[in-house]
Amino acid sequence: MQILGTGPDDERFAAWCEVWAATQRADRPDELPRPASDHVALGRRLVTPGGAMDGTHRAAVAGDTVVGALRLLLPVLDNTTVAYVDLAVHPEHPRRGIGRALLQQTEELARSAGRSALIAEVDEPGPGAAGHAFALRHGWSCDLQETRRDLLLPVDEERLSALEAEAVAAGAGYEVVTWRDRTPEPLLDDRALLNRRMSTDAPNGDVPVEEEHRDAARGREDEAAHAARGRTVLTGAAVRDGRLVASTALHVPLAQPERAHQGATLVLREHRGHRLAARIKVAVLREVAATLPAVRRISTYGSDSNRPMVAVNEALGFRRAGGLSTWSRRLRP
Ligand code: ACO
């Protein structure tokens, strides 16, 4: 087995993407795996100079077959001591040391990029996920345990109306706005502040990350990246005195709109307690029903310690669907 470089314009990359798809099909057989086009778009972003994130890809190859996949993401504007690791082994080749070999390669690549901490996520549909045992075996520590919750659409209109009425009564003086894809220019700087707060205010357990650098330019870079990945993003937001004080985003892959992904939801600290999170989420759900009726399920991830967010999601009808754990390991210099 050899470990070789690859990337979105390499002939091996389709097989590299297939490792991920096979892993996802094995772990969650009733769901469509992430499309290859998504990996390609992310890969291009990583190798395009001047962006917020650099990165590199490796393929574990046995004979002519790609049996393992590694992607390293290297933040450039903040968290410059950290490398995010995506690592998978084709489920037809388990327990042959391929994962271990890719991990060794990860450490070498991260060190040579000047990184001193590795972070990786493990999808855990239920107990006994291979990634959990694998991370433990290699000395990683579990820094954050999140629950995945899914909402099946359409949501009962009575439930939405009742939640909305309560939220409107609790939030006099706030206006709700929605948009698709491009944040209106006058709200762009405020949106960057919300994204910055998201990196510090959402429960992050012991994951070794610092506040993210967010500004208008990075906001536009993210929007271009979502479009390149074939995603449309619906945003609901609350405005007071012309300033954005809360937002929530929903990502819909246009090639597979059945399953949408909840993005960041945040209410600025000084505006909490007015049911704004529920109100803007209801606004987005109405927008989805009107403009993207093919969406059948929304998945969201969050810590159970985040009681206000969990309460909103459960009131909307989200139900538990497994978990996601985040792991880290410090590298010795
Ligand atoms: N159950 C229990 N222990 C396991 C399992 C498992 N299913 N898989 C790996 N391990 C542990 C064992 O200690 C194993 O050593 P052993 O086989 O000698 O007992 C050791 O990890 C090394 O295993 P490898 O053979 O190198 O692992 P493999 O090539 O099968 O890949 C991986 C494991 C990457 C977890 C694979 O199952 C996978 O792709 N899962 C889905 C994606 C994922 O979870 N990625 C890991 C993220 S965590 C991280 O990157 C640090």
mmCIF file of C-alpha atoms and ligand atoms in Angstrom:
data_model
loop_
_atom_site.group_PDB
_atom_site.id
_atom_site.type_symbol
_atom_site.label_atom_id
_atom_site.label_comp_id
_atom_site.label_asym_id
_atom_site.label_seq_id
_atom_site.Cartn_x
_atom_site.Cartn_y
_atom_site.Cartn_z
ATOM 1 C CA MET A 1 0.000 0.000 0.000
ATOM 2 C CA GLN A 2 1.256 3.475 -0.881
ATOM 3 C CA ILE A 3 0.078 6.913 0.133
ATOM 4 C CA LEU A 4 -0.027 9.268 -2.832
ATOM 5 C CA GLY A 5 -0.944 12.881 -3.383
ATOM 6 C CA THR A 6 -4.241 13.613 -5.072
ATOM 7 C CA GLY A 7 -6.614 16.527 -5.557
ATOM 8 C CA PRO A 8 -9.686 17.685 -7.436
ATOM 9 C CA ASP A 9 -7.948 17.660 -10.836
ATOM 10 C CA ASP A 10 -6.253 14.285 -10.407
ATOM 11 C CA GLU A 11 -7.516 11.091 -12.101
ATOM 12 C CA ARG A 12 -7.544 9.309 -8.732
ATOM 13 C CA PHE A 13 -9.894 11.803 -7.157
ATOM 14 C CA ALA A 14 -13.158 10.150 -8.243
ATOM 15 C CA ALA A 15 -12.089 6.979 -6.413
ATOM 16 C CA TRP A 16 -11.002 9.111 -3.439
ATOM 17 C CA CYS A 17 -14.529 10.572 -3.287
ATOM 18 C CA GLU A 18 -15.995 7.079 -3.588
ATOM 19 C CA VAL A 19 -14.165 6.048 -0.378
ATOM 20 C CA TRP A 20 -16.222 8.699 1.429
ATOM 21 C CA ALA A 21 -19.457 7.693 -0.280
ATOM 22 C CA ALA A 22 -18.920 4.002 0.571
ATOM 23 C CA THR A 23 -18.155 4.888 4.198
ATOM 24 C CA GLN A 24 -21.311 6.972 4.455
ATOM 25 C CA ARG A 25 -23.457 4.293 2.804
ATOM 26 C CA ALA A 26 -22.092 1.730 5.284
ATOM 27 C CA ASP A 27 -22.710 3.974 8.313
ATOM 28 C CA ARG A 28 -26.084 5.464 7.341
ATOM 29 C CA PRO A 29 -27.573 3.188 4.659
ATOM 30 C CA ASP A 30 -30.847 5.096 4.383
ATOM 31 C CA GLU A 31 -29.153 8.366 3.394
ATOM 32 C CA LEU A 32 -27.621 9.673 0.205
ATOM 33 C CA PRO A 33 -23.873 10.190 0.648
ATOM 34 C CA ARG A 34 -22.230 13.541 0.070
ATOM 35 C CA PRO A 35 -21.898 13.979 -3.710
ATOM 36 C CA ALA A 36 -18.428 13.908 -5.301
ATOM 37 C CA SER A 37 -19.014 17.419 -6.660
ATOM 38 C CA ASP A 38 -18.986 18.671 -3.073
ATOM 39 C CA HIS A 39 -15.524 17.233 -2.432
ATOM 40 C CA VAL A 40 -14.307 18.650 -5.752
ATOM 41 C CA ALA A 41 -15.522 22.171 -4.940
ATOM 42 C CA LEU A 42 -14.034 22.072 -1.446
ATOM 43 C CA GLY A 43 -10.796 20.694 -2.872
ATOM 44 C CA ARG A 44 -10.539 23.564 -5.378
ATOM 45 C CA ARG A 45 -11.122 26.078 -2.599
ATOM 46 C CA LEU A 46 -8.273 24.574 -0.580
ATOM 47 C CA VAL A 47 -5.762 24.786 -3.405
ATOM 48 C CA THR A 48 -6.783 28.294 -4.519
ATOM 49 C CA PRO A 49 -4.335 30.769 -2.997
ATOM 50 C CA GLY A 50 -5.518 33.741 -0.974
ATOM 51 C CA GLY A 51 -8.496 32.086 0.762
ATOM 52 C CA ALA A 52 -9.286 31.487 4.424
ATOM 53 C CA MET A 53 -8.358 27.787 4.258
ATOM 54 C CA ASP A 54 -5.489 25.855 2.659
ATOM 55 C CA GLY A 55 -5.338 22.109 2.515
ATOM 56 C CA THR A 56 -4.107 18.948 0.910
ATOM 57 C CA HIS A 57 -5.353 15.472 -0.053
ATOM 58 C CA ARG A 58 -3.785 12.021 0.083
ATOM 59 C CA ALA A 59 -5.002 8.664 -1.204
ATOM 60 C CA ALA A 60 -4.047 5.268 0.210
ATOM 61 C CA VAL A 61 -3.620 3.042 -2.838
ATOM 62 C CA ALA A 62 -3.330 -0.762 -2.890
ATOM 63 C CA GLY A 63 -2.489 -2.032 -6.389
ATOM 64 C CA ASP A 64 -4.731 0.161 -8.552
ATOM 65 C CA THR A 65 -7.407 0.625 -5.917
ATOM 66 C CA VAL A 66 -7.918 3.686 -3.745
ATOM 67 C CA VAL A 67 -8.659 2.208 -0.317
ATOM 68 C CA GLY A 68 -8.322 5.229 1.950
ATOM 69 C CA ALA A 69 -8.784 8.992 1.811
ATOM 70 C CA LEU A 70 -7.246 11.836 3.761
ATOM 71 C CA ARG A 71 -7.945 15.564 3.614
ATOM 72 C CA LEU A 72 -6.135 18.081 5.764
ATOM 73 C CA LEU A 73 -7.678 21.529 6.206
ATOM 74 C CA LEU A 74 -5.373 24.300 7.341
ATOM 75 C CA PRO A 75 -6.974 27.556 8.505
ATOM 76 C CA VAL A 76 -4.979 30.560 7.352
ATOM 77 C CA LEU A 77 -6.594 33.601 9.016
ATOM 78 C CA ASP A 78 -7.079 32.203 12.535
ATOM 79 C CA ASN A 79 -6.404 28.939 14.363
ATOM 80 C CA THR A 80 -3.094 28.679 12.544
ATOM 81 C CA THR A 81 -1.749 26.057 14.952
ATOM 82 C CA VAL A 82 -4.584 23.665 14.090
ATOM 83 C CA ALA A 83 -5.124 21.145 11.281
ATOM 84 C CA TYR A 84 -8.595 19.681 10.679
ATOM 85 C CA VAL A 85 -8.434 16.043 9.608
ATOM 86 C CA ASP A 86 -10.919 14.138 7.440
ATOM 87 C CA LEU A 87 -9.844 10.503 7.243
ATOM 88 C CA ALA A 88 -11.731 7.466 5.940
ATOM 89 C CA VAL A 89 -10.959 3.903 4.919
ATOM 90 C CA HIS A 90 -13.109 2.032 2.396
ATOM 91 C CA PRO A 91 -15.405 -0.326 4.355
ATOM 92 C CA GLU A 92 -14.266 -3.252 2.153
ATOM 93 C CA HIS A 93 -10.741 -2.918 3.614
ATOM 94 C CA PRO A 94 -11.150 -2.615 7.383
ATOM 95 C CA ARG A 95 -8.624 -3.349 10.118
ATOM 96 C CA ARG A 96 -5.591 -3.621 7.819
ATOM 97 C CA GLY A 97 -3.690 -0.696 9.237
ATOM 98 C CA ILE A 98 -4.714 1.694 6.418
ATOM 99 C CA GLY A 99 -6.240 4.191 8.839
ATOM 100 C CA ARG A 100 -3.169 4.048 11.036
ATOM 101 C CA ALA A 101 -0.871 4.672 8.035
ATOM 102 C CA LEU A 102 -2.965 7.663 6.952
ATOM 103 C CA LEU A 103 -2.855 9.036 10.467
ATOM 104 C CA GLN A 104 0.919 8.796 10.508
ATOM 105 C CA GLN A 105 0.992 10.721 7.234
ATOM 106 C CA THR A 106 -1.390 13.281 8.749
ATOM 107 C CA GLU A 107 1.004 13.993 11.577
ATOM 108 C CA GLU A 108 3.937 14.481 9.196
ATOM 109 C CA LEU A 109 1.946 16.818 6.941
ATOM 110 C CA ALA A 110 0.577 18.812 9.878
ATOM 111 C CA ARG A 111 4.002 19.221 11.469
ATOM 112 C CA SER A 112 5.543 20.393 8.248
ATOM 113 C CA ALA A 113 2.723 22.945 7.931
ATOM 114 C CA GLY A 114 3.648 24.230 11.413
ATOM 115 C CA ARG A 115 0.545 22.855 13.149
ATOM 116 C CA SER A 116 0.620 21.568 16.711
ATOM 117 C CA ALA A 117 -2.935 20.261 17.171
ATOM 118 C CA LEU A 118 -5.137 17.948 15.105
ATOM 119 C CA ILE A 119 -8.945 18.002 15.184
ATOM 120 C CA ALA A 120 -11.270 15.380 13.669
ATOM 121 C CA GLU A 121 -14.968 14.552 13.789
ATOM 122 C CA VAL A 122 -16.582 11.128 14.002
ATOM 123 C CA ASP A 123 -20.164 10.555 12.859
ATOM 124 C CA GLU A 124 -21.752 8.171 15.350
ATOM 125 C CA PRO A 125 -25.124 6.875 14.106
ATOM 126 C CA GLY A 126 -25.202 4.680 17.231
ATOM 127 C CA PRO A 127 -22.836 3.088 19.737
ATOM 128 C CA GLY A 128 -19.752 1.255 18.481
ATOM 129 C CA ALA A 129 -18.653 3.602 15.675
ATOM 130 C CA ALA A 130 -15.271 2.464 14.305
ATOM 131 C CA GLY A 131 -13.958 6.042 14.293
ATOM 132 C CA HIS A 132 -14.564 6.341 18.043
ATOM 133 C CA ALA A 133 -12.481 3.231 18.817
ATOM 134 C CA PHE A 134 -9.878 4.287 16.263
ATOM 135 C CA ALA A 135 -9.425 7.758 17.755
ATOM 136 C CA LEU A 136 -9.225 6.373 21.304
ATOM 137 C CA ARG A 137 -6.690 3.750 20.237
ATOM 138 C CA HIS A 138 -4.441 6.475 18.803
ATOM 139 C CA GLY A 139 -4.409 8.647 21.889
ATOM 140 C CA TRP A 140 -6.925 11.289 20.805
ATOM 141 C CA SER A 141 -9.213 12.871 23.375
ATOM 142 C CA CYS A 142 -12.926 13.410 22.917
ATOM 143 C CA ASP A 143 -13.484 17.153 23.401
ATOM 144 C CA LEU A 144 -17.107 17.534 22.394
ATOM 145 C CA GLN A 145 -20.098 15.262 22.062
ATOM 146 C CA GLU A 146 -22.968 16.606 19.992
ATOM 147 C CA THR A 147 -26.376 15.167 19.188
ATOM 148 C CA ARG A 148 -27.706 15.107 15.677
ATOM 149 C CA ARG A 149 -31.379 15.982 15.424
ATOM 150 C CA ASP A 150 -33.493 15.619 12.291
ATOM 151 C CA LEU A 151 -36.688 17.399 11.340
ATOM 152 C CA LEU A 152 -38.963 15.748 8.782
ATOM 153 C CA LEU A 153 -40.757 18.125 6.414
ATOM 154 C CA PRO A 154 -43.335 19.435 5.876
ATOM 155 C CA VAL A 155 -43.777 20.751 9.411
ATOM 156 C CA ASP A 156 -47.315 20.951 10.659
ATOM 157 C CA GLU A 157 -48.548 24.496 9.970
ATOM 158 C CA GLU A 158 -50.363 24.756 13.316
ATOM 159 C CA ARG A 159 -47.140 24.045 15.167
ATOM 160 C CA LEU A 160 -45.338 26.779 13.205
ATOM 161 C CA SER A 161 -48.100 29.327 13.713
ATOM 162 C CA ALA A 162 -48.263 28.707 17.457
ATOM 163 C CA LEU A 163 -44.501 29.077 17.855
ATOM 164 C CA GLU A 164 -44.466 32.159 15.685
ATOM 165 C CA ALA A 165 -47.278 33.835 17.619
ATOM 166 C CA GLU A 166 -45.449 33.269 20.928
ATOM 167 C CA ALA A 167 -42.197 34.555 19.461
ATOM 168 C CA VAL A 168 -43.759 37.676 17.952
ATOM 169 C CA ALA A 169 -45.336 38.505 21.314
ATOM 170 C CA ALA A 170 -41.949 38.148 23.047
ATOM 171 C CA GLY A 171 -40.024 40.178 20.465
ATOM 172 C CA ALA A 172 -41.708 43.529 19.891
ATOM 173 C CA GLY A 173 -39.391 45.946 18.085
ATOM 174 C CA TYR A 174 -37.586 43.263 16.077
ATOM 175 C CA GLU A 175 -38.188 42.803 12.371
ATOM 176 C CA VAL A 176 -37.608 39.479 10.597
ATOM 177 C CA VAL A 177 -36.026 39.384 7.144
ATOM 178 C CA THR A 178 -35.034 36.480 4.906
ATOM 179 C CA TRP A 179 -32.777 36.209 1.885
ATOM 180 C CA ARG A 180 -31.313 33.563 -0.340
ATOM 181 C CA ASP A 181 -27.552 33.175 -0.926
ATOM 182 C CA ARG A 182 -26.177 36.718 -1.021
ATOM 183 C CA THR A 183 -26.274 38.708 2.217
ATOM 184 C CA PRO A 184 -27.591 42.222 1.507
ATOM 185 C CA GLU A 185 -24.605 44.589 1.415
ATOM 186 C CA PRO A 186 -25.786 46.824 4.319
ATOM 187 C CA LEU A 187 -25.948 43.762 6.626
ATOM 188 C CA LEU A 188 -22.632 42.186 5.639
ATOM 189 C CA ASP A 189 -20.453 43.586 8.451
ATOM 190 C CA ASP A 190 -23.080 42.710 11.072
ATOM 191 C CA ARG A 191 -23.258 39.203 9.645
ATOM 192 C CA ALA A 192 -19.487 38.863 10.037
ATOM 193 C CA LEU A 193 -19.824 39.783 13.718
ATOM 194 C CA LEU A 194 -22.488 37.092 14.180
ATOM 195 C CA ASN A 195 -20.190 34.539 12.542
ATOM 196 C CA ARG A 196 -17.338 35.580 14.806
ATOM 197 C CA ARG A 197 -19.545 35.181 17.879
ATOM 198 C CA MET A 198 -20.642 31.776 16.616
ATOM 199 C CA SER A 199 -17.055 30.567 16.958
ATOM 200 C CA THR A 200 -16.973 31.523 20.654
ATOM 201 C CA ASP A 201 -20.577 31.381 21.920
ATOM 202 C CA ALA A 202 -21.712 27.955 20.665
ATOM 203 C CA PRO A 203 -20.686 25.245 23.167
ATOM 204 C CA ASN A 204 -17.344 23.947 21.956
ATOM 205 C CA GLY A 205 -16.377 21.623 24.799
ATOM 206 C CA ASP A 206 -12.602 21.326 25.023
ATOM 207 C CA VAL A 207 -11.953 21.598 21.293
ATOM 208 C CA PRO A 208 -8.705 23.600 21.030
ATOM 209 C CA VAL A 209 -9.939 26.434 18.835
ATOM 210 C CA GLU A 210 -9.854 30.208 19.193
ATOM 211 C CA GLU A 211 -12.167 32.920 17.897
ATOM 212 C CA GLU A 212 -12.397 32.931 14.120
ATOM 213 C CA HIS A 213 -11.407 35.948 12.084
ATOM 214 C CA ARG A 214 -14.538 36.961 10.202
ATOM 215 C CA ASP A 215 -15.058 39.980 8.002
ATOM 216 C CA ALA A 216 -17.102 40.991 4.986
ATOM 217 C CA ALA A 217 -14.559 39.564 2.520
ATOM 218 C CA ARG A 218 -14.614 36.178 4.207
ATOM 219 C CA GLY A 219 -18.396 36.276 4.198
ATOM 220 C CA ARG A 220 -18.380 36.741 0.435
ATOM 221 C CA GLU A 221 -15.739 33.997 0.070
ATOM 222 C CA ASP A 222 -18.017 31.603 1.970
ATOM 223 C CA GLU A 223 -20.985 32.540 -0.213
ATOM 224 C CA ALA A 224 -18.965 31.842 -3.362
ATOM 225 C CA ALA A 225 -17.851 28.512 -1.869
ATOM 226 C CA HIS A 226 -21.443 27.467 -1.139
ATOM 227 C CA ALA A 227 -22.438 28.312 -4.700
ATOM 228 C CA ALA A 228 -19.451 26.367 -6.062
ATOM 229 C CA ARG A 229 -20.544 23.364 -3.993
ATOM 230 C CA GLY A 230 -23.985 23.531 -5.568
ATOM 231 C CA ARG A 231 -25.648 24.688 -2.366
ATOM 232 C CA THR A 232 -28.267 27.318 -1.975
ATOM 233 C CA VAL A 233 -28.443 28.959 1.438
ATOM 234 C CA LEU A 234 -31.639 30.367 2.956
ATOM 235 C CA THR A 235 -31.062 32.837 5.760
ATOM 236 C CA GLY A 236 -33.533 34.161 8.297
ATOM 237 C CA ALA A 237 -32.502 37.101 10.426
ATOM 238 C CA ALA A 238 -33.739 39.540 13.040
ATOM 239 C CA VAL A 239 -33.064 43.256 12.683
ATOM 240 C CA ARG A 240 -33.413 46.001 15.264
ATOM 241 C CA ASP A 241 -32.843 49.671 14.471
ATOM 242 C CA GLY A 242 -31.326 48.634 11.152
ATOM 243 C CA ARG A 243 -28.727 46.321 12.732
ATOM 244 C CA LEU A 244 -28.621 42.557 12.401
ATOM 245 C CA VAL A 245 -28.895 40.901 15.810
ATOM 246 C CA ALA A 246 -29.661 37.261 14.989
ATOM 247 C CA SER A 247 -29.428 34.893 12.041
ATOM 248 C CA THR A 248 -29.941 31.285 11.044
ATOM 249 C CA ALA A 249 -28.890 29.590 7.821
ATOM 250 C CA LEU A 250 -30.151 26.520 6.034
ATOM 251 C CA HIS A 251 -28.009 24.845 3.365
ATOM 252 C CA VAL A 252 -29.747 22.929 0.591
ATOM 253 C CA PRO A 253 -27.693 20.890 -1.902
ATOM 254 C CA LEU A 254 -29.461 21.573 -5.205
ATOM 255 C CA ALA A 255 -28.512 18.185 -6.691
ATOM 256 C CA GLN A 256 -29.953 16.347 -3.645
ATOM 257 C CA PRO A 257 -32.457 18.744 -2.112
ATOM 258 C CA GLU A 258 -34.185 16.027 -0.075
ATOM 259 C CA ARG A 259 -31.762 16.532 2.780
ATOM 260 C CA ALA A 260 -30.843 20.001 3.995
ATOM 261 C CA HIS A 261 -28.283 20.952 6.620
ATOM 262 C CA GLN A 262 -28.821 23.442 9.371
ATOM 263 C CA GLY A 263 -26.022 26.002 9.437
ATOM 264 C CA ALA A 264 -25.190 28.465 12.184
ATOM 265 C CA THR A 265 -27.928 29.992 14.351
ATOM 266 C CA LEU A 266 -26.959 32.800 16.690
ATOM 267 C CA VAL A 267 -28.660 35.565 18.656
ATOM 268 C CA LEU A 268 -26.309 38.269 19.950
ATOM 269 C CA ARG A 269 -26.006 37.982 23.726
ATOM 270 C CA GLU A 270 -27.668 41.313 24.468
ATOM 271 C CA HIS A 271 -30.741 40.354 22.400
ATOM 272 C CA ARG A 272 -31.399 36.929 23.916
ATOM 273 C CA GLY A 273 -34.640 36.107 25.730
ATOM 274 C CA HIS A 274 -36.975 37.391 22.983
ATOM 275 C CA ARG A 275 -37.617 34.068 21.234
ATOM 276 C CA LEU A 276 -35.719 35.357 18.206
ATOM 277 C CA ALA A 277 -34.137 31.979 17.398
ATOM 278 C CA ALA A 278 -37.561 30.330 17.119
ATOM 279 C CA ARG A 279 -38.929 33.234 15.106
ATOM 280 C CA ILE A 280 -36.178 33.286 12.485
ATOM 281 C CA LYS A 281 -36.174 29.493 12.188
ATOM 282 C CA VAL A 282 -39.917 29.524 11.557
ATOM 283 C CA ALA A 283 -39.352 32.185 8.875
ATOM 284 C CA VAL A 284 -36.809 29.944 7.130
ATOM 285 C CA LEU A 285 -39.090 26.901 7.338
ATOM 286 C CA ARG A 286 -41.867 28.864 5.663
ATOM 287 C CA GLU A 287 -39.419 29.984 2.971
ATOM 288 C CA VAL A 288 -38.317 26.380 2.382
ATOM 289 C CA ALA A 289 -41.923 25.205 2.049
ATOM 290 C CA ALA A 290 -42.640 27.973 -0.465
ATOM 291 C CA THR A 291 -39.482 27.853 -2.576
ATOM 292 C CA LEU A 292 -37.784 24.466 -2.074
ATOM 293 C CA PRO A 293 -40.581 21.951 -1.476
ATOM 294 C CA ALA A 294 -38.296 19.004 -2.373
ATOM 295 C CA VAL A 295 -36.557 19.310 1.032
ATOM 296 C CA ARG A 296 -37.687 16.351 3.155
ATOM 297 C CA ARG A 297 -35.312 16.404 6.096
ATOM 298 C CA ILE A 298 -33.152 18.938 7.941
ATOM 299 C CA SER A 299 -30.248 17.746 10.102
ATOM 300 C CA THR A 300 -28.747 19.829 12.864
ATOM 301 C CA TYR A 301 -25.905 19.171 15.300
ATOM 302 C CA GLY A 302 -25.469 20.630 18.742
ATOM 303 C CA SER A 303 -24.453 20.032 22.292
ATOM 304 C CA ASP A 304 -27.177 18.900 24.691
ATOM 305 C CA SER A 305 -25.766 21.477 27.132
ATOM 306 C CA ASN A 306 -27.105 24.212 24.840
ATOM 307 C CA ARG A 307 -30.564 24.048 26.410
ATOM 308 C CA PRO A 308 -32.086 27.117 24.683
ATOM 309 C CA MET A 309 -31.157 25.806 21.213
ATOM 310 C CA VAL A 310 -32.297 22.260 21.984
ATOM 311 C CA ALA A 311 -35.621 23.612 23.295
ATOM 312 C CA VAL A 312 -36.247 25.573 20.084
ATOM 313 C CA ASN A 313 -35.360 22.585 17.917
ATOM 314 C CA GLU A 314 -37.554 20.202 19.893
ATOM 315 C CA ALA A 315 -40.452 22.649 19.775
ATOM 316 C CA LEU A 316 -40.089 22.690 15.981
ATOM 317 C CA GLY A 317 -40.202 18.873 15.939
ATOM 318 C CA PHE A 318 -36.517 17.904 15.575
ATOM 319 C CA ARG A 319 -35.807 14.383 16.900
ATOM 320 C CA ARG A 320 -32.562 12.630 17.909
ATOM 321 C CA ALA A 321 -30.681 10.826 15.110
ATOM 322 C CA GLY A 322 -27.343 9.731 16.554
ATOM 323 C CA GLY A 323 -24.368 11.876 17.372
ATOM 324 C CA LEU A 324 -21.191 13.568 16.272
ATOM 325 C CA SER A 325 -18.049 13.564 18.382
ATOM 326 C CA THR A 326 -15.088 15.926 17.993
ATOM 327 C CA TRP A 327 -11.612 14.715 18.888
ATOM 328 C CA SER A 328 -8.206 16.309 19.164
ATOM 329 C CA ARG A 329 -4.604 15.395 19.651
ATOM 330 C CA ARG A 330 -1.612 17.583 20.424
ATOM 331 C CA LEU A 331 1.498 16.965 18.368
ATOM 332 C CA ARG A 332 4.866 16.833 20.035
ATOM 333 C CA PRO A 333 7.225 19.313 18.376
HETATM 334 N N1 ACO B 1 -13.571 -1.421 16.241
HETATM 335 C C1 ACO B 1 -12.677 -1.360 17.233
HETATM 336 N N2 ACO B 1 -11.422 -0.837 17.071
HETATM 337 C C2 ACO B 1 -11.108 -0.367 15.850
HETATM 338 C C3 ACO B 1 -12.006 -0.424 14.770
HETATM 339 C C4 ACO B 1 -13.288 -0.977 14.993
HETATM 340 N N3 ACO B 1 -14.211 -1.081 14.010
HETATM 341 N N4 ACO B 1 -11.410 0.099 13.690
HETATM 342 C C5 ACO B 1 -10.173 0.482 14.074
HETATM 343 N N5 ACO B 1 -9.966 0.200 15.366
HETATM 344 C C6 ACO B 1 -8.771 0.474 16.187
HETATM 345 C C7 ACO B 1 -8.075 -0.844 16.517
HETATM 346 O O1 ACO B 1 -7.350 -0.650 17.721
HETATM 347 C C8 ACO B 1 -7.140 -0.983 15.342
HETATM 348 O O2 ACO B 1 -6.044 -1.824 15.601
HETATM 349 P P1 ACO B 1 -6.197 -3.452 15.466
HETATM 350 O O3 ACO B 1 -6.978 -3.705 14.210
HETATM 351 O O4 ACO B 1 -4.808 -3.926 15.411
HETATM 352 O O5 ACO B 1 -6.957 -3.866 16.682
HETATM 353 C C9 ACO B 1 -6.650 0.426 15.171
HETATM 354 O O6 ACO B 1 -7.821 1.239 15.419
HETATM 355 C C10 ACO B 1 -6.077 0.737 13.795
HETATM 356 O O7 ACO B 1 -7.030 0.327 12.858
HETATM 357 P P2 ACO B 1 -6.805 0.437 11.273
HETATM 358 O O8 ACO B 1 -6.780 -0.910 10.656
HETATM 359 O O9 ACO B 1 -5.649 1.333 10.965
HETATM 360 O O10 ACO B 1 -8.170 1.195 10.908
HETATM 361 P P3 ACO B 1 -8.973 1.134 9.520
HETATM 362 O O11 ACO B 1 -8.021 1.139 8.380
HETATM 363 O O12 ACO B 1 -9.975 0.050 9.565
HETATM 364 O O13 ACO B 1 -9.736 2.552 9.553
HETATM 365 C C11 ACO B 1 -11.391 4.118 10.351
HETATM 366 C C12 ACO B 1 -10.465 2.939 10.705
HETATM 367 C C13 ACO B 1 -10.596 5.245 9.687
HETATM 368 C C14 ACO B 1 -12.009 4.638 11.644
HETATM 369 C C15 ACO B 1 -12.514 3.606 9.396
HETATM 370 O O14 ACO B 1 -13.334 2.686 10.082
HETATM 371 C C16 ACO B 1 -13.403 4.701 8.833
HETATM 372 O O15 ACO B 1 -13.112 5.214 7.762
HETATM 373 N N6 ACO B 1 -14.492 5.091 9.535
HETATM 374 C C17 ACO B 1 -15.387 6.177 9.126
HETATM 375 C C18 ACO B 1 -14.688 7.580 9.159
HETATM 376 C C19 ACO B 1 -14.049 7.852 10.511
HETATM 377 O O16 ACO B 1 -14.652 7.630 11.551
HETATM 378 N N7 ACO B 1 -12.803 8.374 10.485
HETATM 379 C C20 ACO B 1 -11.994 8.538 11.698
HETATM 380 C C21 ACO B 1 -12.086 9.907 12.263
HETATM 381 S S1 ACO B 1 -11.172 10.055 13.769
HETATM 382 C C22 ACO B 1 -9.612 10.455 13.319
HETATM 383 O O17 ACO B 1 -9.336 10.681 12.177
HETATM 384 C C23 ACO B 1 -8.569 10.543 14.367
#
